[in-house]
Amino acid sequence: MRKLIMKMSMSIDGFVGGPNGENDWIFKSSDETSRDWAVAQTREAGLIIMGRKSFENMAPYWPTATGPFAAPMNEIPKALFTKKGFKGLAPVPTTTAEQALAAASWAEARVFDGDLAEIIKELKSERGKPICALGGAGFMQSLIATGLIDEYHLVTHPVVLGKGLPIFNGLAQPLDLKLVDVKAFPGGIVARTYHAV
C-alpha cells in the first residue's frame, strides 16, 4: 500500500490562500534551500493528484516552464478529480520536443469523477511510489475529510493574511497528528511533516 502525502503552503494564521485564492505571498519568502527541499519532496512521488481547477490552471503553465519544479511536475504521472466534469485541455503551444512531451504528460492525466474516498483507496492499493496531493483549499478539505491522508507536509510562510481560505475548518472530529520532522529555511519558511495517528 502506498502513502498519500498532502503538501500545502499556509500562512501563520492557517490560510492556504487569500479570500479569492491569492497565493503570491508564497513566493516572497521562498529561497533556494526551501525550493530544493520542495523539489526533492515532489520527486519522491509516483503520482500527483489535484482538483480540476488546480489542474486546469497548472496544465498550460508547466510544459513550457523552466524553473526547478518543471521537470518533476511534467515527468510524474498526474490525476485530477472533478465533480463538475472535465472537458479536456486546449492544446499547449510548444516549441521543443521536450515541451511537447511535457504537454502530453498533462493531456494523459487520469480523470476521476466518482467517490473520492473509494478512488483514493484504489490508488493507494496500487504499487508504486507515494501519491502527492497538490492543489486548492476545496480539494484539500475534501481529501482531509476522507481520513486517508498518511502524511502532511505543512509549509508555513512568514506572513499573516488575516482572512482567507482554510483547509482544516469544518472537521467532523479532531485530527490527531504526530510531528515527525521540522525544517526551518533562511527565508523564514518552516516545513513541518506530520504523520496521521
PDB file of N, CA and C in Angstrom, residues 7 9 14 17 19 26 36-38 42 49 52 64 66-67 76 80 83 90 98 111 114 132 150 154 163 173 180 188:
ATOM      1  N   LYS A   7       0.719  18.044   0.428  1.00  0.00           N
ATOM      2  CA  LYS A   7       1.674  19.138   0.558  1.00  0.00           C
ATOM      3  C   LYS A   7       0.920  20.458   0.402  1.00  0.00           C
ATOM      4  N   SER A   9       1.129  24.856   1.294  1.00  0.00           N
ATOM      5  CA  SER A   9       1.683  26.084   1.852  1.00  0.00           C
ATOM      6  C   SER A   9       0.580  26.808   2.592  1.00  0.00           C
ATOM      7  N   GLY A  14      -2.941  30.136   9.327  1.00  0.00           N
ATOM      8  CA  GLY A  14      -3.620  28.933   8.869  1.00  0.00           C
ATOM      9  C   GLY A  14      -4.396  29.003   7.570  1.00  0.00           C
ATOM     10  N   GLY A  17      -4.693  30.374   1.094  1.00  0.00           N
ATOM     11  CA  GLY A  17      -4.871  31.357   0.036  1.00  0.00           C
ATOM     12  C   GLY A  17      -5.604  32.551   0.596  1.00  0.00           C
ATOM     13  N   PRO A  19      -8.629  35.538   0.372  1.00  0.00           N
ATOM     14  CA  PRO A  19     -10.073  35.341   0.223  1.00  0.00           C
ATOM     15  C   PRO A  19     -10.505  34.906  -1.176  1.00  0.00           C
ATOM     16  N   ILE A  26       3.230  33.285  -1.258  1.00  0.00           N
ATOM     17  CA  ILE A  26       4.020  32.054  -1.138  1.00  0.00           C
ATOM     18  C   ILE A  26       5.442  32.267  -1.652  1.00  0.00           C
ATOM     19  N   ASP A  36      14.803  23.746  -3.032  1.00  0.00           N
ATOM     20  CA  ASP A  36      15.463  22.447  -3.216  1.00  0.00           C
ATOM     21  C   ASP A  36      14.752  21.360  -2.413  1.00  0.00           C
ATOM     22  N   TRP A  37      14.370  21.689  -1.181  1.00  0.00           N
ATOM     23  CA  TRP A  37      13.648  20.730  -0.336  1.00  0.00           C
ATOM     24  C   TRP A  37      12.317  20.355  -0.979  1.00  0.00           C
ATOM     25  N   ALA A  38      11.572  21.362  -1.436  1.00  0.00           N
ATOM     26  CA  ALA A  38      10.255  21.113  -2.023  1.00  0.00           C
ATOM     27  C   ALA A  38      10.354  20.297  -3.304  1.00  0.00           C
ATOM     28  N   THR A  42       8.783  16.566  -4.000  1.00  0.00           N
ATOM     29  CA  THR A  42       7.923  16.298  -5.157  1.00  0.00           C
ATOM     30  C   THR A  42       8.459  15.128  -5.976  1.00  0.00           C
ATOM     31  N   ILE A  49      -1.803  14.162  -7.562  1.00  0.00           N
ATOM     32  CA  ILE A  49      -3.249  14.324  -7.711  1.00  0.00           C
ATOM     33  C   ILE A  49      -3.648  15.745  -7.328  1.00  0.00           C
ATOM     34  N   ARG A  52      -9.818  19.634 -10.159  1.00  0.00           N
ATOM     35  CA  ARG A  52      -9.925  20.095 -11.550  1.00  0.00           C
ATOM     36  C   ARG A  52      -9.435  21.530 -11.738  1.00  0.00           C
ATOM     37  N   THR A  64       5.988  24.553 -20.556  1.00  0.00           N
ATOM     38  CA  THR A  64       6.990  25.495 -21.075  1.00  0.00           C
ATOM     39  C   THR A  64       7.754  26.199 -19.955  1.00  0.00           C
ATOM     40  N   THR A  66      10.529  26.696 -16.901  1.00  0.00           N
ATOM     41  CA  THR A  66      11.943  26.322 -16.852  1.00  0.00           C
ATOM     42  C   THR A  66      12.499  26.234 -15.438  1.00  0.00           C
ATOM     43  N   GLY A  67      11.713  26.539 -14.428  1.00  0.00           N
ATOM     44  CA  GLY A  67      12.204  26.532 -13.049  1.00  0.00           C
ATOM     45  C   GLY A  67      12.478  25.132 -12.531  1.00  0.00           C
ATOM     46  N   ILE A  76       6.182  13.361 -13.696  1.00  0.00           N
ATOM     47  CA  ILE A  76       5.417  12.459 -12.826  1.00  0.00           C
ATOM     48  C   ILE A  76       3.980  12.345 -13.345  1.00  0.00           C
ATOM     49  N   LEU A  80      -6.583  13.936 -11.959  1.00  0.00           N
ATOM     50  CA  LEU A  80      -7.416  15.023 -11.462  1.00  0.00           C
ATOM     51  C   LEU A  80      -8.770  14.484 -11.053  1.00  0.00           C
ATOM     52  N   LYS A  83     -15.970  17.082  -9.816  1.00  0.00           N
ATOM     53  CA  LYS A  83     -17.390  16.834  -9.538  1.00  0.00           C
ATOM     54  C   LYS A  83     -18.248  17.391 -10.668  1.00  0.00           C
ATOM     55  N   ALA A  90      -7.058  22.481 -23.723  1.00  0.00           N
ATOM     56  CA  ALA A  90      -6.744  23.089 -25.007  1.00  0.00           C
ATOM     57  C   ALA A  90      -5.284  22.766 -25.314  1.00  0.00           C
ATOM     58  N   GLU A  98      10.913  18.382 -26.053  1.00  0.00           N
ATOM     59  CA  GLU A  98      10.783  18.226 -24.601  1.00  0.00           C
ATOM     60  C   GLU A  98       9.489  18.855 -24.093  1.00  0.00           C
ATOM     61  N   VAL A 111      -8.516  10.928 -15.185  1.00  0.00           N
ATOM     62  CA  VAL A 111      -9.620  11.778 -14.720  1.00  0.00           C
ATOM     63  C   VAL A 111     -10.580  10.918 -13.907  1.00  0.00           C
ATOM     64  N   GLY A 114     -15.783   9.938  -9.615  1.00  0.00           N
ATOM     65  CA  GLY A 114     -16.592   9.144  -8.700  1.00  0.00           C
ATOM     66  C   GLY A 114     -16.342   9.515  -7.250  1.00  0.00           C
ATOM     67  N   CYS A 132       1.178  12.195  -4.196  1.00  0.00           N
ATOM     68  CA  CYS A 132       1.329  13.549  -3.659  1.00  0.00           C
ATOM     69  C   CYS A 132       0.114  14.382  -4.064  1.00  0.00           C
ATOM     70  N   ASP A 150      -1.929   9.979   4.775  1.00  0.00           N
ATOM     71  CA  ASP A 150      -0.957   9.358   5.678  1.00  0.00           C
ATOM     72  C   ASP A 150       0.051  10.359   6.223  1.00  0.00           C
ATOM     73  N   LEU A 154       3.141  20.433   5.833  1.00  0.00           N
ATOM     74  CA  LEU A 154       2.566  21.767   6.000  1.00  0.00           C
ATOM     75  C   LEU A 154       3.711  22.772   6.035  1.00  0.00           C
ATOM     76  N   LYS A 163      -7.374  36.939   6.770  1.00  0.00           N
ATOM     77  CA  LYS A 163      -8.558  36.243   6.266  1.00  0.00           C
ATOM     78  C   LYS A 163      -8.151  35.488   5.012  1.00  0.00           C
ATOM     79  N   GLN A 173     -14.457  15.699  13.329  1.00  0.00           N
ATOM     80  CA  GLN A 173     -13.853  15.390  14.626  1.00  0.00           C
ATOM     81  C   GLN A 173     -12.406  15.845  14.598  1.00  0.00           C
ATOM     82  N   VAL A 180       6.843  14.611  12.934  1.00  0.00           N
ATOM     83  CA  VAL A 180       7.994  13.733  12.729  1.00  0.00           C
ATOM     84  C   VAL A 180       9.214  14.460  12.171  1.00  0.00           C
ATOM     85  N   GLY A 188      12.597  32.205   6.113  1.00  0.00           N
ATOM     86  CA  GLY A 188      11.567  32.243   7.149  1.00  0.00           C
ATOM     87  C   GLY A 188      10.513  31.160   7.028  1.00  0.00           C
TER      88      GLY A 188
END
